């Protein structure tokens, strides 16, 4: 079976987000938003092949923890993880 995952990885709230601050400064400078609190992140969308949902869940967590996230400074959220119908 194939499964599609959509995952967002971002810095933890207590970690300074220099890129987010830069975007907020631009928004202020050009007059679009004076008090933006911008946090940058990374979006991943990928497919996983596994025998069943339980195996796919384990595989997804391994991918997230071993490849996508540095747990010291980052956190993640799985936006969607569902089966793909091969028609």
PDB file of N, CA, C and O in Angstrom:
ATOM      1  N   UNK A   1       0.831  -1.184   0.000  1.00  0.00           N
ATOM      2  CA  UNK A   1       0.000   0.000   0.000  1.00  0.00           C
ATOM      3  C   UNK A   1       0.878   1.249   0.000  1.00  0.00           C
ATOM      4  O   UNK A   1       1.976   1.224   0.523  1.00  0.00           O
ATOM      5  N   UNK A   2       0.330   2.304  -0.569  1.00  0.00           N
ATOM      6  CA  UNK A   2       1.037   3.581  -0.557  1.00  0.00           C
ATOM      7  C   UNK A   2       0.279   4.571   0.315  1.00  0.00           C
ATOM      8  O   UNK A   2      -0.950   4.584   0.353  1.00  0.00           O
ATOM      9  N   UNK A   3       1.051   5.404   0.991  1.00  0.00           N
ATOM     10  CA  UNK A   3       0.504   6.430   1.864  1.00  0.00           C
ATOM     11  C   UNK A   3       1.166   7.764   1.536  1.00  0.00           C
ATOM     12  O   UNK A   3       2.344   7.805   1.179  1.00  0.00           O
ATOM     13  N   UNK A   4       0.415   8.831   1.640  1.00  0.00           N
ATOM     14  CA  UNK A   4       0.964  10.170   1.404  1.00  0.00           C
ATOM     15  C   UNK A   4       1.003  10.917   2.737  1.00  0.00           C
ATOM     16  O   UNK A   4       0.018  10.960   3.467  1.00  0.00           O
ATOM     17  N   UNK A   5       2.171  11.505   3.006  1.00  0.00           N
ATOM     18  CA  UNK A   5       2.370  12.277   4.235  1.00  0.00           C
ATOM     19  C   UNK A   5       2.592  13.743   3.896  1.00  0.00           C
ATOM     20  O   UNK A   5       3.264  14.062   2.914  1.00  0.00           O
ATOM     21  N   UNK A   6       2.018  14.610   4.716  1.00  0.00           N
ATOM     22  CA  UNK A   6       2.272  16.044   4.640  1.00  0.00           C
ATOM     23  C   UNK A   6       2.702  16.486   6.035  1.00  0.00           C
ATOM     24  O   UNK A   6       1.957  16.316   7.001  1.00  0.00           O
ATOM     25  N   UNK A   7       3.927  17.015   6.118  1.00  0.00           N
ATOM     26  CA  UNK A   7       4.529  17.320   7.417  1.00  0.00           C
ATOM     27  C   UNK A   7       5.108  18.730   7.386  1.00  0.00           C
ATOM     28  O   UNK A   7       5.768  19.114   6.417  1.00  0.00           O
ATOM     29  N   UNK A   8       4.882  19.487   8.468  1.00  0.00           N
ATOM     30  CA  UNK A   8       5.511  20.796   8.646  1.00  0.00           C
ATOM     31  C   UNK A   8       6.544  20.677   9.759  1.00  0.00           C
ATOM     32  O   UNK A   8       6.256  20.118  10.824  1.00  0.00           O
ATOM     33  N   UNK A   9       7.739  21.190   9.488  1.00  0.00           N
ATOM     34  CA  UNK A   9       8.814  21.236  10.483  1.00  0.00           C
ATOM     35  C   UNK A   9       9.128  22.701  10.727  1.00  0.00           C
ATOM     36  O   UNK A   9       9.284  23.476   9.782  1.00  0.00           O
ATOM     37  N   UNK A  10       9.176  23.101  12.007  1.00  0.00           N
ATOM     38  CA  UNK A  10       9.504  24.488  12.322  1.00  0.00           C
ATOM     39  C   UNK A  10      10.326  24.548  13.606  1.00  0.00           C
ATOM     40  O   UNK A  10      10.404  23.570  14.347  1.00  0.00           O
ATOM     41  N   UNK A  11      10.933  25.702  13.812  1.00  0.00           N
ATOM     42  CA  UNK A  11      11.719  25.892  15.024  1.00  0.00           C
ATOM     43  C   UNK A  11      10.809  25.895  16.247  1.00  0.00           C
ATOM     44  O   UNK A  11       9.666  26.358  16.178  1.00  0.00           O
ATOM     45  N   UNK A  12      11.319  25.389  17.351  1.00  0.00           N
ATOM     46  CA  UNK A  12      10.576  25.450  18.607  1.00  0.00           C
ATOM     47  C   UNK A  12      10.345  26.911  18.981  1.00  0.00           C
ATOM     48  O   UNK A  12      11.113  27.796  18.585  1.00  0.00           O
ATOM     49  N   UNK A  13       9.300  27.160  19.756  1.00  0.00           N
ATOM     50  CA  UNK A  13       8.920  28.533  20.111  1.00  0.00           C
ATOM     51  C   UNK A  13      10.029  29.284  20.849  1.00  0.00           C
ATOM     52  O   UNK A  13      10.142  30.500  20.717  1.00  0.00           O
ATOM     53  N   UNK A  14      10.855  28.592  21.613  1.00  0.00           N
ATOM     54  CA  UNK A  14      11.901  29.262  22.392  1.00  0.00           C
ATOM     55  C   UNK A  14      13.192  29.480  21.594  1.00  0.00           C
ATOM     56  O   UNK A  14      14.167  29.994  22.125  1.00  0.00           O
ATOM     57  N   UNK A  15      13.201  29.107  20.317  1.00  0.00           N
ATOM     58  CA  UNK A  15      14.370  29.280  19.454  1.00  0.00           C
ATOM     59  C   UNK A  15      14.169  30.517  18.580  1.00  0.00           C
ATOM     60  O   UNK A  15      13.125  30.673  17.955  1.00  0.00           O
ATOM     61  N   UNK A  16      15.173  31.373  18.537  1.00  0.00           N
ATOM     62  CA  UNK A  16      15.103  32.587  17.727  1.00  0.00           C
ATOM     63  C   UNK A  16      14.974  32.214  16.258  1.00  0.00           C
ATOM     64  O   UNK A  16      15.719  31.393  15.734  1.00  0.00           O
ATOM     65  N   UNK A  17      14.019  32.845  15.573  1.00  0.00           N
ATOM     66  CA  UNK A  17      13.762  32.587  14.156  1.00  0.00           C
ATOM     67  C   UNK A  17      14.183  33.810  13.351  1.00  0.00           C
ATOM     68  O   UNK A  17      13.387  34.715  13.084  1.00  0.00           O
ATOM     69  N   UNK A  18      15.452  33.859  12.952  1.00  0.00           N
ATOM     70  CA  UNK A  18      16.002  35.015  12.247  1.00  0.00           C
ATOM     71  C   UNK A  18      15.305  35.244  10.903  1.00  0.00           C
ATOM     72  O   UNK A  18      15.042  36.391  10.524  1.00  0.00           O
ATOM     73  N   UNK A  19      14.991  34.184  10.183  1.00  0.00           N
ATOM     74  CA  UNK A  19      14.308  34.338   8.898  1.00  0.00           C
ATOM     75  C   UNK A  19      12.898  34.895   9.092  1.00  0.00           C
ATOM     76  O   UNK A  19      12.450  35.748   8.333  1.00  0.00           O
ATOM     77  N   UNK A  20      12.200  34.399  10.091  1.00  0.00           N
ATOM     78  CA  UNK A  20      10.867  34.919  10.399  1.00  0.00           C
ATOM     79  C   UNK A  20      10.922  36.390  10.792  1.00  0.00           C
ATOM     80  O   UNK A  20      10.072  37.190  10.380  1.00  0.00           O
ATOM     81  N   UNK A  21      11.930  36.757  11.588  1.00  0.00           N
ATOM     82  CA  UNK A  21      12.089  38.154  11.979  1.00  0.00           C
ATOM     83  C   UNK A  21      12.383  39.038  10.772  1.00  0.00           C
ATOM     84  O   UNK A  21      11.907  40.171  10.691  1.00  0.00           O
ATOM     85  N   UNK A  22      13.155  38.533   9.815  1.00  0.00           N
ATOM     86  CA  UNK A  22      13.460  39.294   8.602  1.00  0.00           C
ATOM     87  C   UNK A  22      12.188  39.540   7.788  1.00  0.00           C
ATOM     88  O   UNK A  22      11.967  40.652   7.286  1.00  0.00           O
ATOM     89  N   UNK A  23      11.352  38.532   7.666  1.00  0.00           N
ATOM     90  CA  UNK A  23      10.091  38.693   6.937  1.00  0.00           C
ATOM     91  C   UNK A  23       9.198  39.699   7.660  1.00  0.00           C
ATOM     92  O   UNK A  23       8.582  40.580   7.038  1.00  0.00           O
ATOM     93  N   UNK A  24       9.118  39.609   8.985  1.00  0.00           N
ATOM     94  CA  UNK A  24       8.316  40.549   9.769  1.00  0.00           C
ATOM     95  C   UNK A  24       8.810  41.978   9.579  1.00  0.00           C
ATOM     96  O   UNK A  24       8.011  42.915   9.458  1.00  0.00           O
ATOM     97  N   UNK A  25      10.131  42.170   9.524  1.00  0.00           N
ATOM     98  CA  UNK A  25      10.698  43.508   9.328  1.00  0.00           C
ATOM     99  C   UNK A  25      10.320  44.065   7.963  1.00  0.00           C
ATOM    100  O   UNK A  25       9.998  45.252   7.823  1.00  0.00           O
ATOM    101  N   UNK A  26      10.338  43.226   6.941  1.00  0.00           N
ATOM    102  CA  UNK A  26       9.947  43.674   5.597  1.00  0.00           C
ATOM    103  C   UNK A  26       8.474  44.056   5.580  1.00  0.00           C
ATOM    104  O   UNK A  26       8.098  45.087   5.013  1.00  0.00           O
ATOM    105  N   UNK A  27       7.634  43.247   6.189  1.00  0.00           N
ATOM    106  CA  UNK A  27       6.200  43.565   6.250  1.00  0.00           C
ATOM    107  C   UNK A  27       5.956  44.911   6.911  1.00  0.00           C
ATOM    108  O   UNK A  27       5.118  45.695   6.451  1.00  0.00           O
ATOM    109  N   UNK A  28       6.690  45.175   7.968  1.00  0.00           N
ATOM    110  CA  UNK A  28       6.577  46.457   8.661  1.00  0.00           C
ATOM    111  C   UNK A  28       7.091  47.593   7.785  1.00  0.00           C
ATOM    112  O   UNK A  28       6.443  48.628   7.644  1.00  0.00           O
ATOM    113  N   UNK A  29       8.260  47.406   7.180  1.00  0.00           N
ATOM    114  CA  UNK A  29       8.885  48.442   6.376  1.00  0.00           C
ATOM    115  C   UNK A  29       8.025  48.848   5.182  1.00  0.00           C
ATOM    116  O   UNK A  29       7.952  50.012   4.833  1.00  0.00           O
ATOM    117  N   UNK A  30       7.345  47.897   4.550  1.00  0.00           N
ATOM    118  CA  UNK A  30       6.533  48.249   3.385  1.00  0.00           C
ATOM    119  C   UNK A  30       5.081  48.559   3.752  1.00  0.00           C
ATOM    120  O   UNK A  30       4.260  48.808   2.885  1.00  0.00           O
ATOM    121  N   UNK A  31       4.803  48.555   5.045  1.00  0.00           N
ATOM    122  CA  UNK A  31       3.499  49.006   5.517  1.00  0.00           C
ATOM    123  C   UNK A  31       2.371  47.994   5.426  1.00  0.00           C
ATOM    124  O   UNK A  31       1.203  48.364   5.520  1.00  0.00           O
ATOM    125  N   UNK A  32       2.679  46.719   5.271  1.00  0.00           N
ATOM    126  CA  UNK A  32       1.619  45.715   5.191  1.00  0.00           C
ATOM    127  C   UNK A  32       1.175  45.203   6.551  1.00  0.00           C
ATOM    128  O   UNK A  32       0.026  44.829   6.743  1.00  0.00           O
ATOM    129  N   UNK A  33       2.090  45.175   7.512  1.00  0.00           N
ATOM    130  CA  UNK A  33       1.765  44.703   8.858  1.00  0.00           C
ATOM    131  C   UNK A  33       2.794  45.256   9.833  1.00  0.00           C
ATOM    132  O   UNK A  33       3.984  45.069   9.639  1.00  0.00           O
ATOM    133  N   UNK A  34       2.315  45.931  10.873  1.00  0.00           N
ATOM    134  CA  UNK A  34       3.231  46.571  11.823  1.00  0.00           C
ATOM    135  C   UNK A  34       3.653  45.664  12.974  1.00  0.00           C
ATOM    136  O   UNK A  34       4.658  45.926  13.615  1.00  0.00           O
ATOM    137  N   UNK A  35       2.896  44.620  13.247  1.00  0.00           N
ATOM    138  CA  UNK A  35       3.234  43.774  14.399  1.00  0.00           C
ATOM    139  C   UNK A  35       3.153  42.281  14.040  1.00  0.00           C
ATOM    140  O   UNK A  35       2.573  41.500  14.774  1.00  0.00           O
ATOM    141  N   UNK A  36       3.725  41.906  12.912  1.00  0.00           N
ATOM    142  CA  UNK A  36       3.690  40.506  12.487  1.00  0.00           C
ATOM    143  C   UNK A  36       4.617  39.664  13.353  1.00  0.00           C
ATOM    144  O   UNK A  36       5.732  40.058  13.649  1.00  0.00           O
ATOM    145  N   UNK A  37       4.140  38.527  13.760  1.00  0.00           N
ATOM    146  CA  UNK A  37       4.962  37.543  14.462  1.00  0.00           C
ATOM    147  C   UNK A  37       5.114  36.367  13.504  1.00  0.00           C
ATOM    148  O   UNK A  37       4.282  35.472  13.470  1.00  0.00           O
ATOM    149  N   UNK A  38       6.162  36.384  12.708  1.00  0.00           N
ATOM    150  CA  UNK A  38       6.346  35.409  11.638  1.00  0.00           C
ATOM    151  C   UNK A  38       7.291  34.303  12.096  1.00  0.00           C
ATOM    152  O   UNK A  38       8.351  34.573  12.644  1.00  0.00           O
ATOM    153  N   UNK A  39       6.882  33.067  11.870  1.00  0.00           N
ATOM    154  CA  UNK A  39       7.723  31.899  12.131  1.00  0.00           C
ATOM    155  C   UNK A  39       7.853  31.143  10.813  1.00  0.00           C
ATOM    156  O   UNK A  39       6.860  30.823  10.181  1.00  0.00           O
ATOM    157  N   UNK A  40       9.066  30.877  10.397  1.00  0.00           N
ATOM    158  CA  UNK A  40       9.314  30.146   9.151  1.00  0.00           C
ATOM    159  C   UNK A  40       9.348  28.651   9.440  1.00  0.00           C
ATOM    160  O   UNK A  40       9.628  28.231  10.557  1.00  0.00           O
ATOM    161  N   UNK A  41       9.075  27.865   8.423  1.00  0.00           N
ATOM    162  CA  UNK A  41       9.116  26.418   8.554  1.00  0.00           C
ATOM    163  C   UNK A  41       9.402  25.770   7.218  1.00  0.00           C
ATOM    164  O   UNK A  41       9.600  26.451   6.211  1.00  0.00           O
ATOM    165  N   UNK A  42       9.400  24.447   7.233  1.00  0.00           N
ATOM    166  CA  UNK A  42       9.617  23.664   6.015  1.00  0.00           C
ATOM    167  C   UNK A  42       8.424  22.731   5.855  1.00  0.00           C
ATOM    168  O   UNK A  42       7.953  22.134   6.829  1.00  0.00           O
ATOM    169  N   UNK A  43       7.949  22.607   4.623  1.00  0.00           N
ATOM    170  CA  UNK A  43       6.831  21.729   4.325  1.00  0.00           C
ATOM    171  C   UNK A  43       7.338  20.551   3.507  1.00  0.00           C
ATOM    172  O   UNK A  43       8.056  20.740   2.527  1.00  0.00           O
ATOM    173  N   UNK A  44       6.979  19.337   3.914  1.00  0.00           N
ATOM    174  CA  UNK A  44       7.369  18.127   3.199  1.00  0.00           C
ATOM    175  C   UNK A  44       6.115  17.366   2.798  1.00  0.00           C
ATOM    176  O   UNK A  44       5.205  17.199   3.603  1.00  0.00           O
ATOM    177  N   UNK A  45       6.095  16.900   1.573  1.00  0.00           N
ATOM    178  CA  UNK A  45       5.034  16.006   1.107  1.00  0.00           C
ATOM    179  C   UNK A  45       5.715  14.849   0.388  1.00  0.00           C
ATOM    180  O   UNK A  45       6.517  15.059  -0.526  1.00  0.00           O
ATOM    181  N   UNK A  46       5.429  13.634   0.826  1.00  0.00           N
ATOM    182  CA  UNK A  46       6.088  12.477   0.234  1.00  0.00           C
ATOM    183  C   UNK A  46       5.225  11.240   0.402  1.00  0.00           C
ATOM    184  O   UNK A  46       4.256  11.238   1.167  1.00  0.00           O
ATOM    185  N   UNK A  47       5.578  10.194  -0.338  1.00  0.00           N
ATOM    186  CA  UNK A  47       4.858   8.935  -0.290  1.00  0.00           C
ATOM    187  C   UNK A  47       5.686   7.877   0.418  1.00  0.00           C
ATOM    188  O   UNK A  47       6.914   7.871   0.322  1.00  0.00           O
ATOM    189  N   UNK A  48       4.979   7.005   1.111  1.00  0.00           N
ATOM    190  CA  UNK A  48       5.588   5.883   1.823  1.00  0.00           C
ATOM    191  C   UNK A  48       4.899   4.611   1.352  1.00  0.00           C
ATOM    192  O   UNK A  48       3.678   4.585   1.215  1.00  0.00           O
ATOM    193  N   UNK A  49       5.685   3.579   1.124  1.00  0.00           N
ATOM    194  CA  UNK A  49       5.132   2.272   0.796  1.00  0.00           C
ATOM    195  C   UNK A  49       5.279   1.372   2.015  1.00  0.00           C
ATOM    196  O   UNK A  49       6.363   1.266   2.587  1.00  0.00           O
ATOM    197  N   UNK A  50       4.179   0.762   2.416  1.00  0.00           N
ATOM    198  CA  UNK A  50       4.198  -0.130   3.579  1.00  0.00           C
ATOM    199  C   UNK A  50       3.088  -1.165   3.436  1.00  0.00           C
ATOM    200  O   UNK A  50       2.133  -0.969   2.675  1.00  0.00           O
ATOM    201  N   UNK A  51       3.214  -2.246   4.194  1.00  0.00           N
ATOM    202  CA  UNK A  51       2.246  -3.336   4.133  1.00  0.00           C
ATOM    203  C   UNK A  51       0.866  -2.907   4.638  1.00  0.00           C
ATOM    204  O   UNK A  51      -0.154  -3.281   4.094  1.00  0.00           O
ATOM    205  N   UNK A  52       0.855  -2.121   5.729  1.00  0.00           N
ATOM    206  CA  UNK A  52      -0.416  -1.666   6.300  1.00  0.00           C
ATOM    207  C   UNK A  52      -0.216  -0.325   7.001  1.00  0.00           C
ATOM    208  O   UNK A  52       0.897   0.204   7.050  1.00  0.00           O
ATOM    209  N   UNK A  53      -1.287   0.232   7.561  1.00  0.00           N
ATOM    210  CA  UNK A  53      -1.249   1.556   8.201  1.00  0.00           C
ATOM    211  C   UNK A  53      -0.304   1.566   9.396  1.00  0.00           C
ATOM    212  O   UNK A  53       0.435   2.529   9.598  1.00  0.00           O
ATOM    213  N   UNK A  54      -0.300   0.515  10.180  1.00  0.00           N
ATOM    214  CA  UNK A  54       0.577   0.459  11.358  1.00  0.00           C
ATOM    215  C   UNK A  54       2.044   0.523  10.955  1.00  0.00           C
ATOM    216  O   UNK A  54       2.838   1.266  11.541  1.00  0.00           O
ATOM    217  N   UNK A  55       2.409  -0.240   9.941  1.00  0.00           N
ATOM    218  CA  UNK A  55       3.795  -0.220   9.447  1.00  0.00           C
ATOM    219  C   UNK A  55       4.130   1.138   8.843  1.00  0.00           C
ATOM    220  O   UNK A  55       5.241   1.645   9.013  1.00  0.00           O
ATOM    221  N   UNK A  56       3.172   1.742   8.159  1.00  0.00           N
ATOM    222  CA  UNK A  56       3.384   3.063   7.561  1.00  0.00           C
ATOM    223  C   UNK A  56       3.588   4.113   8.645  1.00  0.00           C
ATOM    224  O   UNK A  56       4.430   4.997   8.509  1.00  0.00           O
ATOM    225  N   UNK A  57       2.816   4.026   9.729  1.00  0.00           N
ATOM    226  CA  UNK A  57       2.977   4.964  10.848  1.00  0.00           C
ATOM    227  C   UNK A  57       4.384   4.882  11.430  1.00  0.00           C
ATOM    228  O   UNK A  57       5.024   5.900  11.692  1.00  0.00           O
ATOM    229  N   UNK A  58       4.874   3.679  11.630  1.00  0.00           N
ATOM    230  CA  UNK A  58       6.221   3.485  12.178  1.00  0.00           C
ATOM    231  C   UNK A  58       7.274   4.048  11.227  1.00  0.00           C
ATOM    232  O   UNK A  58       8.225   4.700  11.640  1.00  0.00           O
ATOM    233  N   UNK A  59       7.077   3.775   9.936  1.00  0.00           N
ATOM    234  CA  UNK A  59       8.023   4.267   8.939  1.00  0.00           C
ATOM    235  C   UNK A  59       8.030   5.788   8.902  1.00  0.00           C
ATOM    236  O   UNK A  59       9.090   6.417   8.826  1.00  0.00           O
ATOM    237  N   UNK A  60       6.845   6.394   8.956  1.00  0.00           N
ATOM    238  CA  UNK A  60       6.742   7.852   8.954  1.00  0.00           C
ATOM    239  C   UNK A  60       7.481   8.450  10.146  1.00  0.00           C
ATOM    240  O   UNK A  60       8.253   9.399   9.996  1.00  0.00           O
ATOM    241  N   UNK A  61       7.264   7.907  11.333  1.00  0.00           N
ATOM    242  CA  UNK A  61       7.947   8.430  12.524  1.00  0.00           C
ATOM    243  C   UNK A  61       9.459   8.281  12.415  1.00  0.00           C
ATOM    244  O   UNK A  61      10.198   9.175  12.833  1.00  0.00           O
ATOM    245  N   UNK A  62       9.931   7.180  11.844  1.00  0.00           N
ATOM    246  CA  UNK A  62      11.375   7.012  11.640  1.00  0.00           C
ATOM    247  C   UNK A  62      11.911   8.059  10.670  1.00  0.00           C
ATOM    248  O   UNK A  62      12.983   8.632  10.902  1.00  0.00           O
ATOM    249  N   UNK A  63      11.207   8.309   9.585  1.00  0.00           N
ATOM    250  CA  UNK A  63      11.639   9.317   8.615  1.00  0.00           C
ATOM    251  C   UNK A  63      11.694  10.694   9.274  1.00  0.00           C
ATOM    252  O   UNK A  63      12.667  11.442   9.118  1.00  0.00           O
ATOM    253  N   UNK A  64      10.657  11.023  10.011  1.00  0.00           N
ATOM    254  CA  UNK A  64      10.614  12.332  10.677  1.00  0.00           C
ATOM    255  C   UNK A  64      11.776  12.471  11.655  1.00  0.00           C
ATOM    256  O   UNK A  64      12.506  13.469  11.635  1.00  0.00           O
ATOM    257  N   UNK A  65      11.947  11.486  12.514  1.00  0.00           N
ATOM    258  CA  UNK A  65      12.956  11.587  13.574  1.00  0.00           C
ATOM    259  C   UNK A  65      14.390  11.417  13.095  1.00  0.00           C
ATOM    260  O   UNK A  65      15.307  12.017  13.664  1.00  0.00           O
ATOM    261  N   UNK A  66      14.608  10.639  12.053  1.00  0.00           N
ATOM    262  CA  UNK A  66      15.966  10.375  11.571  1.00  0.00           C
ATOM    263  C   UNK A  66      16.422  11.335  10.476  1.00  0.00           C
ATOM    264  O   UNK A  66      17.620  11.522  10.289  1.00  0.00           O
ATOM    265  N   UNK A  67      15.477  11.923   9.737  1.00  0.00           N
ATOM    266  CA  UNK A  67      15.850  12.705   8.565  1.00  0.00           C
ATOM    267  C   UNK A  67      15.348  14.148   8.610  1.00  0.00           C
ATOM    268  O   UNK A  67      16.096  15.085   8.329  1.00  0.00           O
ATOM    269  N   UNK A  68      14.089  14.351   8.945  1.00  0.00           N
ATOM    270  CA  UNK A  68      13.476  15.668   8.765  1.00  0.00           C
ATOM    271  C   UNK A  68      13.690  16.641   9.922  1.00  0.00           C
ATOM    272  O   UNK A  68      13.772  17.845   9.702  1.00  0.00           O
ATOM    273  N   UNK A  69      13.754  16.150  11.145  1.00  0.00           N
ATOM    274  CA  UNK A  69      13.719  17.023  12.322  1.00  0.00           C
ATOM    275  C   UNK A  69      14.985  16.913  13.159  1.00  0.00           C
ATOM    276  O   UNK A  69      15.470  15.820  13.417  1.00  0.00           O
ATOM    277  N   UNK A  70      15.492  18.072  13.568  1.00  0.00           N
ATOM    278  CA  UNK A  70      16.523  18.125  14.601  1.00  0.00           C
ATOM    279  C   UNK A  70      15.772  18.382  15.913  1.00  0.00           C
ATOM    280  O   UNK A  70      15.341  19.505  16.176  1.00  0.00           O
ATOM    281  N   UNK A  71      15.575  17.368  16.748  1.00  0.00           N
ATOM    282  CA  UNK A  71      14.714  17.506  17.927  1.00  0.00           C
ATOM    283  C   UNK A  71      15.212  18.506  18.965  1.00  0.00           C
ATOM    284  O   UNK A  71      14.448  18.920  19.839  1.00  0.00           O
ATOM    285  N   UNK A  72      16.453  18.915  18.875  1.00  0.00           N
ATOM    286  CA  UNK A  72      16.979  19.904  19.822  1.00  0.00           C
ATOM    287  C   UNK A  72      16.341  21.275  19.577  1.00  0.00           C
ATOM    288  O   UNK A  72      16.012  21.988  20.516  1.00  0.00           O
ATOM    289  N   UNK A  73      16.147  21.622  18.303  1.00  0.00           N
ATOM    290  CA  UNK A  73      15.665  22.972  17.985  1.00  0.00           C
ATOM    291  C   UNK A  73      14.370  22.999  17.184  1.00  0.00           C
ATOM    292  O   UNK A  73      13.786  24.066  16.995  1.00  0.00           O
ATOM    293  N   UNK A  74      13.910  21.836  16.696  1.00  0.00           N
ATOM    294  CA  UNK A  74      12.736  21.826  15.829  1.00  0.00           C
ATOM    295  C   UNK A  74      11.619  20.955  16.378  1.00  0.00           C
ATOM    296  O   UNK A  74      11.842  20.054  17.178  1.00  0.00           O
ATOM    297  N   UNK A  75      10.434  21.239  15.910  1.00  0.00           N
ATOM    298  CA  UNK A  75       9.257  20.447  16.206  1.00  0.00           C
ATOM    299  C   UNK A  75       8.553  20.167  14.887  1.00  0.00           C
ATOM    300  O   UNK A  75       8.896  20.760  13.872  1.00  0.00           O
ATOM    301  N   UNK A  76       7.587  19.276  14.909  1.00  0.00           N
ATOM    302  CA  UNK A  76       6.897  18.953  13.671  1.00  0.00           C
ATOM    303  C   UNK A  76       5.413  18.744  13.919  1.00  0.00           C
ATOM    304  O   UNK A  76       4.974  18.521  15.045  1.00  0.00           O
ATOM    305  N   UNK A  77       4.664  18.814  12.832  1.00  0.00           N
ATOM    306  CA  UNK A  77       3.240  18.521  12.864  1.00  0.00           C
ATOM    307  C   UNK A  77       2.902  17.746  11.595  1.00  0.00           C
ATOM    308  O   UNK A  77       3.263  18.166  10.494  1.00  0.00           O
ATOM    309  N   UNK A  78       2.232  16.628  11.748  1.00  0.00           N
ATOM    310  CA  UNK A  78       1.762  15.855  10.600  1.00  0.00           C
ATOM    311  C   UNK A  78       0.398  16.431  10.224  1.00  0.00           C
ATOM    312  O   UNK A  78      -0.559  16.329  10.984  1.00  0.00           O
ATOM    313  N   UNK A  79       0.330  17.070   9.072  1.00  0.00           N
ATOM    314  CA  UNK A  79      -0.913  17.686   8.625  1.00  0.00           C
ATOM    315  C   UNK A  79      -1.875  16.658   8.063  1.00  0.00           C
ATOM    316  O   UNK A  79      -3.095  16.770   8.246  1.00  0.00           O
ATOM    317  N   UNK A  80      -1.336  15.680   7.354  1.00  0.00           N
ATOM    318  CA  UNK A  80      -2.173  14.653   6.747  1.00  0.00           C
ATOM    319  C   UNK A  80      -1.319  13.419   6.518  1.00  0.00           C
ATOM    320  O   UNK A  80      -0.152  13.507   6.139  1.00  0.00           O
ATOM    321  N   UNK A  81      -1.897  12.274   6.775  1.00  0.00           N
ATOM    322  CA  UNK A  81      -1.245  10.999   6.477  1.00  0.00           C
ATOM    323  C   UNK A  81      -2.330  10.011   6.140  1.00  0.00           C
ATOM    324  O   UNK A  81      -3.061   9.539   7.005  1.00  0.00           O
ATOM    325  N   UNK A  82      -2.471   9.720   4.865  1.00  0.00           N
ATOM    326  CA  UNK A  82      -3.585   8.886   4.426  1.00  0.00           C
ATOM    327  C   UNK A  82      -3.157   7.971   3.292  1.00  0.00           C
ATOM    328  O   UNK A  82      -2.153   8.202   2.614  1.00  0.00           O
ATOM    329  N   UNK A  83      -3.946   6.936   3.090  1.00  0.00           N
ATOM    330  CA  UNK A  83      -3.688   5.974   2.033  1.00  0.00           C
ATOM    331  C   UNK A  83      -3.967   6.576   0.663  1.00  0.00           C
ATOM    332  O   UNK A  83      -4.794   7.480   0.511  1.00  0.00           O
ATOM    333  N   UNK A  84      -3.250   6.055  -0.322  1.00  0.00           N
ATOM    334  CA  UNK A  84      -3.428   6.486  -1.701  1.00  0.00           C
ATOM    335  C   UNK A  84      -4.030   5.308  -2.465  1.00  0.00           C
ATOM    336  O   UNK A  84      -3.493   4.207  -2.433  1.00  0.00           O
ATOM    337  N   UNK A  85      -5.106   5.552  -3.149  1.00  0.00           N
ATOM    338  CA  UNK A  85      -5.723   4.503  -3.965  1.00  0.00           C
ATOM    339  C   UNK A  85      -5.035   4.432  -5.311  1.00  0.00           C
ATOM    340  O   UNK A  85      -4.964   5.421  -6.038  1.00  0.00           O
ATOM    341  N   UNK A  86      -4.507   3.290  -5.629  1.00  0.00           N
ATOM    342  CA  UNK A  86      -3.916   3.054  -6.948  1.00  0.00           C
ATOM    343  C   UNK A  86      -5.004   2.518  -7.869  1.00  0.00           C
ATOM    344  O   UNK A  86      -5.315   1.338  -7.844  1.00  0.00           O
ATOM    345  N   UNK A  87      -5.601   3.397  -8.621  1.00  0.00           N
ATOM    346  CA  UNK A  87      -6.686   2.954  -9.512  1.00  0.00           C
ATOM    347  C   UNK A  87      -6.178   2.608 -10.878  1.00  0.00           C
ATOM    348  O   UNK A  87      -5.299   3.087 -11.419  1.00  0.00           O
TER     349      UNK A  87
END
